[in-house]
Amino acid sequence: MKREHQETGAGGGGGYHVATAGDMTGAKGKMTAGPSMGTEDDDCGVDELLAALGYKVRSSEMADVAQKLEQLEVAMASTAAAASDDASVLPQIASDTVHYDPSDLATWLDSMLSELNAPPPPLPPPPPVAASVHHHHHRFDVSTASAVSEPPAITTVAPLRPSDAYDFKPVPAPAIASGGRVVYGLDPQSEMIVSPRDQKRKRTCSPSSSSSRGAEAGRARGSRTEGASSAKPAAAVPVVVVDTQETGIRLVHALMACAEAVQQENLKAADALVKHISVLAASQDGPMRKVAGYFAAAIARRIYRRRPLSQVDRALDSPALDDLLHGHFYESCPYLKFAHFTANQAILEAFSSCRRVHVIDFGMRQGLQWPALLQALALRPEGPPSLRLTGIGPPQSDHSDALQQVGWKLAMLAKSIGVDFRYRGFVASSLADLESRMLLERDGNEGDRDDEGEEEAVAVNSVMELHRLLARTGALEKVLRMVLAVRPRIVTVVEEEANHNGGTFLDRFTEALHYYSSMFDSLEGSGGQAAEAGEEEQQQHRAMAEAYLGRQICNVVACEGAERTERHETLGQWRGRMARAGFEPAHLGSNAFKQASMLLALYAGGDGFRVEETDGCLTLGWHTRPLIATSAWRVSAAATR
């Protein structure tokens, strides 16, 4: 048999080849060829039996060859034993050893013994893998762990063609190839990399004479030594640069195509696109990845929604959880603080010089808005008025009286700062279930007027509550008629500045995608109150605030009918609704604008947030996109007749 080294498809490995008669004839011809193949003296004394098998061994060298074969067997056995302790031994031999055609068996044994007995060159410690993330590009720095480094493979992603805008194919995750290369979706045939080992194997070894083969073996071993010493990997080798902006564009296209498939009730295509969105979102980082994840989950919920709702779904929709997430949203960004501040400012101005005041809060929740109002009333130069607060909230799933607990805390605060305070809480599943007489009802012998005949001044406050009434036909109109009946001095309304209540599903989806992308971007860019809370606490607030917005996304996208309660409308639409109900705008004034701007300046520098005044209303936005709007209203003269 004739042993030869065979290349495998993936990069090398030994093999055995059975020589044919033609091979043996060719071998004999080579041994008796012209001057380049050796002289007659070279072949004298060669063992004929071994020569017929392709091995050239002189009879005088038989004993030496036998001894070297025993040494080779011992060396290979010791190498196998060492491999169990050091996993790098055999791979090093497999990758660096150059095998020759063993027609000259003695020289081949010499080379094998020299390779096995010589210690492998020390492996340099691999530098740490550095990964730097930029806004538009991701850079992956990967260093090789081999003694002989291979050239870095830099792969660029082909630009998106207009014809491929809706041709979605999964983008595979980055694969770590041998030699420390990162490859994104490469065709194996397109990767033409010649390693130093392959270059050495391209050298031809002539089996003509032992002297030429010995010289060639020396040169090959020298080239391996030089390659091992000069191939120290760099500290950080940039391997691949991925344009995440292009992937982000494809992600938005996938989201829009999925929404269009849902609108056309093509659920099979929508299901495939939802899975594709998950693949594309994995290559993104920051707000876009989170937004895409929430929208994909909402579409999946719309496609595969169970009826009836499971116990887990009902637990996730509980008011207690919503109040908890609402509190974290309050702490993580300035939107609710801005809403409470501007509404309180309008209420204070309306209550100027009033001695008896009554505030009706349509969304009491945890009462976060009212400690600041109590303190402001306590500091009035003429002294604090008598304050009555009516809080409205949904029933709790555990049947606890959360509204009374909030009222007790506020009463303790009012007592500590010297404000006469009364509180009443109403539990209602919907504001439309209330009547005006319930809101104006008093305790005991308390009358409508004080000793001097002054009537009680009433203010109605709604922070992100009225839009929920649009899910039921006529509910908003009924509530606004109830508000008219209590004759308030001021009505403060804070709502999201978005249109999620009109048009087709695709229009609503598109508007929601833009709106919540800005919301998540502002959460990521907002530093929060880092001076008052640690970094870990801020991260917790931000994560819970994202979950709070994610619940809104799910309701806008996955729900329909009466279940879809997040029906946000723009400030212009609310102007029309309030005017038709008998209200006219009450301008908030420049003082509220200046103080709101100062509030944002104290909040992480206010970078990115913008306060704007529009026809007496104030909006807070992120860069150029308004996100929430505060407006104030009073009963029009025509409605008082």
XYZ file of C-alpha atoms in Angstrom:
641
model
C 0.000 0.000 0.000
C 1.066 3.538 -0.626
C 0.231 6.149 2.048
C -0.485 9.634 0.849
C -1.747 12.787 2.536
C -5.156 13.809 1.209
C -6.830 17.160 1.514
C -10.380 17.132 2.810
C -12.968 19.655 1.720
C -12.769 21.627 4.950
C -9.079 22.040 5.384
C -6.989 18.891 5.561
C -6.704 15.418 6.975
C -4.713 12.234 6.431
C -5.913 9.355 4.302
C -4.803 6.068 2.716
C -4.686 5.402 -0.988
C -4.376 1.900 -2.477
C -1.816 2.028 -5.243
C -2.801 0.563 -8.566
C -0.586 -1.346 -10.931
C -0.085 1.814 -12.920
C 1.039 3.603 -9.811
C 3.654 0.954 -9.021
C 4.854 0.934 -12.593
C 5.149 4.715 -12.492
C 7.059 4.478 -9.235
C 9.534 2.034 -10.711
C 9.931 4.254 -13.724
C 10.709 7.200 -11.506
C 13.399 5.264 -9.691
C 15.103 4.399 -12.989
C 14.585 7.734 -14.703
C 17.198 10.124 -16.018
C 19.758 12.200 -14.157
C 17.179 14.331 -12.411
C 15.747 11.230 -10.800
C 19.027 9.916 -9.392
C 21.927 7.711 -10.580
C 22.259 4.003 -10.841
C 24.329 3.995 -7.629
C 21.385 5.487 -5.767
C 19.276 2.419 -6.480
C 21.856 -0.240 -5.731
C 21.027 -2.267 -2.644
C 17.370 -1.184 -2.564
C 15.051 -3.821 -1.123
C 12.981 -5.007 -4.105
C 9.899 -6.098 -2.120
C 9.539 -2.685 -0.438
C 10.347 -0.949 -3.737
C 7.448 -2.782 -5.403
C 5.159 -1.325 -2.742
C 6.489 2.188 -3.337
C 8.988 2.408 -0.467
C 12.656 3.068 -1.245
C 14.751 1.491 1.522
C 18.313 0.258 1.137
C 19.075 -3.098 2.585
C 21.793 -1.522 4.730
C 19.199 0.800 6.287
C 16.654 -1.877 7.200
C 17.724 -2.111 10.849
C 17.811 1.669 11.220
C 14.374 2.010 9.657
C 12.935 -0.628 11.992
C 14.378 1.191 14.996
C 12.925 4.504 13.822
C 9.518 2.910 13.315
C 9.575 1.781 16.958
C 10.612 5.293 18.036
C 7.797 6.792 15.968
C 5.263 4.457 17.586
C 6.488 5.439 21.071
C 6.426 9.150 20.165
C 2.883 8.987 18.802
C 1.705 7.093 21.893
C 3.203 9.749 24.189
C 1.620 12.486 22.079
C -1.801 10.853 22.396
C -1.351 10.682 26.177
C -0.373 14.348 26.332
C -3.405 15.283 24.278
C -5.682 14.236 27.120
C -4.032 16.903 29.311
C -3.470 19.558 26.692
C -6.128 19.786 24.007
C -3.902 22.030 21.870
C -1.258 19.359 21.136
C -2.972 17.252 18.500
C -4.659 20.202 16.782
C -1.246 21.877 16.564
C 0.298 18.800 14.951
C -2.645 18.345 12.629
C -2.495 21.963 11.476
C 1.280 22.514 11.296
C 2.838 19.126 10.392
C 3.776 18.846 6.702
C 3.521 15.249 5.457
C 5.705 14.084 2.585
C 5.397 11.273 0.147
C 7.121 8.468 2.139
C 8.729 6.780 -0.855
C 12.034 7.419 0.945
C 10.940 5.804 4.192
C 14.024 6.745 6.177
C 13.780 10.461 5.406
C 10.029 10.429 6.068
C 10.593 8.818 9.465
C 13.190 11.480 10.279
C 10.715 14.260 9.500
C 7.937 12.632 11.496
C 10.151 12.075 14.520
C 11.440 15.648 14.382
C 7.869 16.963 14.309
C 6.699 14.809 17.214
C 9.749 15.279 19.410
C 10.019 19.044 18.890
C 7.844 21.006 21.301
C 5.137 23.092 19.627
C 5.699 26.851 19.596
C 4.067 28.657 22.515
C 0.596 30.015 21.860
C 0.295 33.756 22.446
C -2.579 34.693 24.766
C -5.547 35.881 22.706
C -6.413 39.533 23.254
C -9.872 40.253 24.686
C -12.690 40.365 22.188
C -13.756 43.961 21.797
C -17.220 44.845 20.616
C -18.099 48.477 20.088
C -21.634 49.522 19.244
C -22.354 52.695 17.352
C -25.608 54.298 16.345
C -25.529 53.096 12.757
C -22.873 50.349 12.725
C -21.801 47.432 14.822
C -18.112 46.507 14.854
C -17.037 43.085 16.013
C -13.342 42.750 16.905
C -12.336 39.115 17.095
C -8.795 37.865 17.635
C -7.512 34.480 16.565
C -6.542 31.809 19.047
C -4.194 29.930 16.763
C -0.420 30.213 16.617
C -0.657 30.838 12.884
C -3.212 33.540 12.201
C -5.263 33.572 9.058
C -6.061 36.699 7.087
C -9.174 38.489 8.356
C -12.295 38.048 6.283
C -14.238 41.302 5.884
C -17.723 40.862 4.572
C -20.021 43.682 3.487
C -23.760 43.364 3.117
C -25.140 44.189 -0.303
C -27.330 47.316 -0.316
C -31.097 46.876 -0.326
C -32.566 47.197 -3.778
C -35.984 48.782 -4.277
C -37.233 45.539 -5.786
C -36.259 43.711 -2.610
C -38.238 46.015 -0.322
C -40.779 43.316 0.419
C -38.667 40.251 -0.424
C -37.942 39.080 3.086
C -35.464 36.306 3.755
C -34.130 35.432 7.213
C -30.727 36.852 7.955
C -28.677 34.155 9.747
C -26.896 34.982 12.930
C -23.147 35.610 12.738
C -21.164 32.377 12.723
C -17.689 32.107 14.194
C -15.592 30.301 11.626
C -12.258 28.641 12.227
C -9.375 30.995 12.728
C -11.489 33.600 14.523
C -13.482 34.809 11.538
C -17.020 36.162 11.748
C -19.042 35.466 8.618
C -22.565 36.767 7.926
C -24.422 34.517 5.467
C -21.420 33.760 3.279
C -21.559 31.253 0.500
C -18.761 28.778 1.300
C -17.598 28.856 -2.312
C -17.227 32.629 -2.223
C -14.729 32.528 0.626
C -11.309 32.262 -1.027
C -8.814 32.341 1.846
C -5.476 30.604 1.569
C -4.048 29.775 4.963
C -0.271 29.512 5.550
C -0.710 25.731 5.917
C -2.327 25.537 2.474
C 0.478 27.582 1.026
C 3.021 25.092 2.385
C 1.111 22.174 0.959
C 1.296 23.727 -2.495
C 5.016 23.077 -2.522
C 5.934 20.016 -4.578
C 8.326 17.475 -3.098
C 10.271 15.471 -5.606
C 10.693 11.812 -4.606
C 13.772 11.494 -6.786
C 16.499 11.562 -4.173
C 16.924 11.641 -0.450
C 19.127 14.729 -0.661
C 16.542 16.827 -2.502
C 13.793 15.654 -0.165
C 15.914 16.393 2.877
C 16.659 19.905 1.672
C 12.980 20.457 0.912
C 12.019 19.187 4.364
C 14.462 21.600 5.938
C 13.066 24.513 3.992
C 9.511 23.523 4.898
C 10.365 23.277 8.595
C 12.101 26.619 8.398
C 9.100 28.229 6.758
C 6.875 26.862 9.526
C 9.130 28.297 12.178
C 9.170 31.683 10.484
C 5.398 31.642 10.047
C 4.815 30.743 13.690
C 7.124 33.478 14.943
C 5.847 36.214 12.669
C 2.122 35.471 12.853
C 1.301 37.122 16.172
C -2.283 38.345 16.115
C -2.946 42.023 16.420
C -4.560 43.458 19.533
C -7.913 43.886 17.792
C -8.639 42.728 14.261
C -11.778 44.318 12.750
C -13.466 41.381 11.111
C -16.883 42.511 9.927
C -18.772 45.765 9.781
C -22.575 45.467 9.674
C -24.735 48.379 8.560
C -27.532 48.260 11.113
C -29.212 51.276 9.527
C -30.004 49.153 6.468
C -31.272 46.349 8.700
C -33.382 48.884 10.577
C -34.983 49.995 7.317
C -35.740 46.381 6.446
C -37.185 45.932 9.937
C -39.589 48.834 9.458
C -40.575 47.464 6.031
C -41.222 44.067 7.614
C -43.394 45.594 10.332
C -45.423 47.531 7.773
C -45.808 44.496 5.518
C -46.946 42.434 8.498
C -49.561 45.049 9.420
C -50.781 45.093 5.823
C -51.079 41.306 5.847
C -53.119 41.490 9.060
C -55.413 44.099 7.552
C -55.966 41.833 4.542
C -56.537 38.901 6.949
C -53.649 36.993 5.381
C -52.669 35.369 8.661
C -50.237 32.899 7.099
C -48.133 35.700 5.626
C -48.429 37.692 8.848
C -47.162 34.730 10.853
C -44.121 34.332 8.589
C -43.383 38.055 8.797
C -43.642 38.060 12.599
C -40.929 35.405 12.731
C -38.829 37.359 10.253
C -39.212 40.509 12.370
C -37.722 38.655 15.326
C -34.675 37.725 13.229
C -34.167 41.293 12.015
C -34.702 42.783 15.472
C -31.920 40.588 16.879
C -29.338 42.591 14.902
C -30.616 45.892 16.292
C -29.766 47.509 19.577
C -31.410 50.110 21.771
C -34.932 51.505 21.337
C -35.627 50.102 17.864
C -35.097 46.539 18.992
C -37.469 46.984 21.928
C -40.144 48.730 19.878
C -40.027 46.028 17.198
C -40.287 43.336 19.856
C -43.386 44.882 21.424
C -45.088 45.423 18.078
C -44.274 41.883 16.911
C -45.661 40.478 20.168
C -48.814 42.576 19.765
C -49.377 41.327 16.211
C -48.797 37.733 17.326
C -51.342 38.243 20.103
C -53.818 39.587 17.564
C -53.292 36.583 15.277
C -53.375 33.837 17.914
C -55.535 35.436 20.574
C -57.252 32.918 22.831
C -60.917 33.085 23.752
C -61.719 33.290 26.581
C -58.743 35.064 28.135
C -56.544 32.878 30.318
C -55.953 33.496 33.998
C -52.469 34.826 33.200
C -53.908 37.345 30.721
C -56.393 38.586 33.296
C -53.626 38.936 35.883
C -51.505 40.978 33.466
C -54.456 43.269 32.771
C -55.097 43.967 36.453
C -55.383 47.603 37.629
C -52.849 46.934 40.393
C -50.147 46.033 37.872
C -51.069 49.017 35.724
C -50.724 51.345 38.727
C -47.329 49.810 39.551
C -46.009 50.329 36.012
C -47.545 53.810 35.976
C -45.472 54.727 39.035
C -42.263 53.563 37.371
C -43.160 55.513 34.229
C -43.604 58.580 36.427
C -40.090 58.152 37.843
C -38.275 57.327 34.609
C -39.226 60.292 32.410
C -40.685 63.812 32.750
C -43.985 63.271 30.908
C -46.244 62.678 33.906
C -44.369 65.262 35.990
C -44.961 67.787 33.221
C -48.651 66.814 33.066
C -49.134 67.159 36.829
C -47.204 70.413 37.029
C -49.038 72.189 34.208
C -52.455 70.972 35.392
C -51.743 72.056 38.982
C -50.628 75.452 37.756
C -53.923 75.960 35.934
C -55.892 74.814 39.014
C -53.959 77.159 41.329
C -54.663 80.130 39.104
C -58.363 79.231 38.928
C -58.528 78.884 42.749
C -56.885 82.242 43.384
C -58.511 83.930 46.416
C -61.048 81.075 46.832
C -61.607 79.869 50.395
C -63.355 76.588 49.604
C -62.109 74.474 46.734
C -63.053 71.055 45.390
C -60.914 68.990 43.019
C -62.422 66.007 41.159
C -59.727 63.672 39.845
C -60.855 61.274 37.109
C -57.738 59.083 37.550
C -56.615 58.997 41.170
C -54.233 56.043 40.920
C -51.516 56.580 43.566
C -52.280 60.260 44.096
C -48.873 61.376 42.801
C -50.231 64.704 41.530
C -51.684 66.096 44.747
C -48.870 66.452 47.306
C -47.441 69.313 45.220
C -50.854 71.024 45.060
C -51.323 70.694 48.828
C -47.959 72.298 49.462
C -48.673 75.123 46.993
C -52.043 75.849 48.665
C -50.382 75.866 52.093
C -47.975 78.608 50.937
C -50.648 81.047 49.729
C -50.146 84.520 51.268
C -53.796 84.724 52.373
C -53.588 81.272 53.940
C -54.604 77.811 52.702
C -58.207 77.182 51.628
C -60.383 74.298 52.730
C -59.725 71.546 50.183
C -62.056 68.706 49.252
C -60.657 66.007 46.986
C -62.743 63.397 45.165
C -60.739 60.548 43.691
C -62.065 58.048 41.129
C -60.425 54.758 40.295
C -61.143 51.247 38.955
C -61.951 48.281 41.203
C -58.985 46.190 42.319
C -58.764 42.520 41.436
C -58.040 41.639 45.079
C -61.014 43.770 46.245
C -58.723 46.025 48.284
C -59.626 49.645 48.951
C -56.617 51.277 47.298
C -58.343 54.665 46.980
C -58.875 54.930 50.725
C -55.225 54.122 51.379
C -54.179 56.944 49.052
C -56.632 59.322 50.732
C -55.297 58.454 54.184
C -51.731 59.296 53.121
C -52.825 62.616 51.630
C -54.796 63.442 54.799
C -51.668 62.861 56.899
C -49.683 65.204 54.657
C -52.388 67.906 54.743
C -52.504 67.753 58.517
C -48.739 68.149 58.774
C -48.761 71.355 56.659
C -51.945 72.877 58.122
C -54.434 72.430 55.272
C -58.077 71.626 56.048
C -58.595 68.487 53.960
C -61.500 66.152 53.175
C -61.375 63.165 50.887
C -63.820 60.797 49.228
C -63.064 57.953 46.834
C -65.354 56.441 44.198
C -64.692 53.030 42.658
C -66.042 52.817 39.107
C -65.225 50.589 36.157
C -65.907 53.532 33.843
C -66.308 57.262 34.300
C -69.573 56.944 32.402
C -71.046 55.051 35.365
C -70.940 58.175 37.572
C -73.557 60.879 38.044
C -73.005 64.556 38.798
C -74.985 64.407 42.046
C -72.578 61.757 43.346
C -69.616 64.063 42.793
C -71.228 67.062 44.521
C -72.636 65.130 47.465
C -71.327 66.342 50.829
C -70.770 64.716 54.188
C -73.043 65.432 57.144
C -74.300 68.962 57.522
C -71.739 70.474 55.163
C -73.489 73.050 52.990
C -72.889 74.423 49.520
C -71.702 77.778 50.906
C -69.517 78.919 53.767
C -70.460 81.381 56.502
C -69.894 84.326 54.172
C -71.984 82.818 51.383
C -69.078 81.895 49.090
C -69.703 78.933 46.847
C -67.256 76.065 46.530
C -64.936 76.418 43.540
C -64.739 73.170 41.535
C -61.940 71.932 39.306
C -62.095 68.737 37.210
C -58.798 67.056 36.378
C -58.217 64.309 33.788
C -54.715 63.037 33.024
C -54.765 60.528 30.171
C -58.248 59.238 31.036
C -60.785 60.702 28.588
C -59.497 58.781 25.554
C -60.598 55.502 27.180
C -64.222 56.633 26.941
C -64.061 56.586 23.140
C -64.280 52.779 23.207
C -67.957 53.008 24.142
C -70.382 54.918 21.962
C -71.710 57.991 23.721
C -69.633 57.499 26.883
C -67.482 60.606 26.392
C -70.486 62.811 25.671
C -72.203 61.598 28.840
C -69.150 62.326 30.996
C -68.726 65.813 29.531
C -72.398 66.569 30.257
C -71.759 65.452 33.847
C -68.788 67.834 34.017
C -70.955 70.688 32.765
C -73.472 69.923 35.488
C -70.967 70.483 38.312
C -70.155 73.997 36.935
C -66.367 73.829 37.274
C -64.158 76.894 37.207
C -61.505 74.950 35.325
C -61.198 71.610 33.529
C -57.656 70.364 32.906
C -57.105 67.709 30.241
C -53.803 65.951 29.508
C -53.723 63.478 26.622
C -51.222 61.739 24.360
C -50.571 63.743 21.223
C -51.293 60.974 18.707
C -54.092 59.656 16.507
C -54.732 56.019 17.392
C -58.504 56.145 16.955
C -59.255 56.506 13.299
C -58.745 55.163 9.826
C -57.810 51.612 8.970
C -55.723 49.233 11.040
C -52.694 49.960 8.861
C -53.046 53.722 9.460
C -53.365 53.186 13.187
C -50.382 50.834 13.191
C -48.224 53.307 11.261
C -49.068 56.190 13.594
C -48.443 54.037 16.676
C -45.090 52.839 15.317
C -43.859 56.411 14.868
C -45.265 57.603 18.185
C -43.875 54.836 20.377
C -40.531 54.858 18.577
C -40.133 58.454 19.759
C -41.332 57.489 23.237
C -38.807 54.663 23.583
C -36.064 56.854 22.140
C -36.791 59.506 24.771
C -36.689 56.885 27.524
C -33.285 55.752 26.309
C -32.002 59.313 26.032
C -33.445 60.464 29.345
C -30.993 60.262 32.217
C -33.747 60.515 34.791
C -33.062 61.867 38.247
C -29.630 60.304 38.621
C -28.820 62.517 41.581
C -31.762 61.126 43.562
C -31.606 57.489 42.451
C -28.770 55.118 41.693
C -27.998 53.742 38.269
C -29.461 50.332 39.088
C -32.694 51.880 40.304
C -32.932 54.029 37.190
C -32.510 50.961 34.989
C -35.337 49.270 36.872
C -37.584 52.308 36.420
C -36.776 52.402 32.713
C -37.475 48.696 32.196
C -40.835 48.963 33.954
C -41.686 52.131 32.017
C -41.010 50.260 28.774
C -43.375 47.536 29.952
C -45.959 50.242 30.685
C -45.708 51.528 27.113
C -45.631 47.959 25.811
C -49.079 47.359 27.331
C -50.377 50.370 25.424
C -48.843 49.066 22.183
C -50.507 45.716 22.745
C -53.887 47.359 23.269
C -53.594 49.605 20.194
C -52.459 46.773 17.892
C -53.996 43.576 19.268
C -57.426 44.713 20.483
C -60.584 45.830 18.749
C -64.030 46.986 19.776
C -64.688 47.831 23.409
C -61.438 46.134 24.458
C -59.348 48.697 22.575
C -59.281 51.470 25.161
C -56.045 53.237 24.127
C -57.808 55.481 21.600
C -55.537 58.517 21.663
C -56.438 61.594 19.651
C -54.609 64.788 18.781
C -55.014 68.170 20.439
C -56.962 69.453 17.432
C -59.463 66.614 17.743
C -59.948 67.300 21.466
C -60.562 70.963 20.739
C -63.455 69.990 18.504
C -64.916 67.550 21.036
C -64.682 70.004 23.943
C -66.199 72.827 21.913
C -69.164 70.675 20.882
C -69.694 69.726 24.550
C -69.985 73.399 25.636
C -66.441 74.311 26.722
C -64.092 77.034 25.598
C -60.308 77.115 25.965
C -58.653 78.746 28.966
C -55.130 79.741 28.042
C -52.451 78.377 30.315
C -50.361 81.518 29.882
C -46.675 82.281 29.558
C -46.034 81.740 33.274
C -46.863 78.034 33.008
C -44.671 77.792 29.904
C -41.656 79.324 31.666
C -42.041 77.168 34.765
C -42.460 74.004 32.686
C -39.275 74.866 30.804
C -37.459 75.346 34.111
C -38.747 71.965 35.285
C -37.240 70.261 32.241
C -33.970 72.118 32.719
C -33.719 70.569 36.181
C -34.530 67.137 34.776
C -31.255 65.712 33.405
C -30.509 68.971 31.638
C -33.661 68.698 29.513
C -31.652 67.553 26.489
C -33.952 66.387 23.717
C -37.212 67.439 25.413
C -39.092 70.408 23.996
C -41.942 72.469 25.492
C -44.101 74.352 23.006
C -47.099 76.647 23.411
C -49.863 76.235 20.843
C -53.007 78.380 21.084
C -52.900 78.506 24.855
C -52.017 74.803 25.242
C -48.660 73.317 26.194
C -47.052 70.283 24.564
C -44.039 68.264 25.636
C -42.167 66.381 22.957
C -38.960 64.630 22.102
C -36.960 66.768 19.662
C -39.492 67.840 17.007
C -42.251 65.334 17.843
C -44.938 66.441 20.392
C -45.892 63.491 22.592
C -48.312 64.804 25.244
C -50.488 67.925 25.407
C -52.011 69.851 28.313
C -55.092 71.985 27.768
C -57.414 73.905 30.108
C -61.123 74.557 29.586
C -63.991 76.438 31.177
C -67.712 76.384 30.627
C -68.615 78.578 27.664
C -71.028 81.472 28.000
C -73.488 79.772 25.680
C -73.618 76.679 27.919
C -74.427 78.722 31.054
C -77.691 80.060 29.628
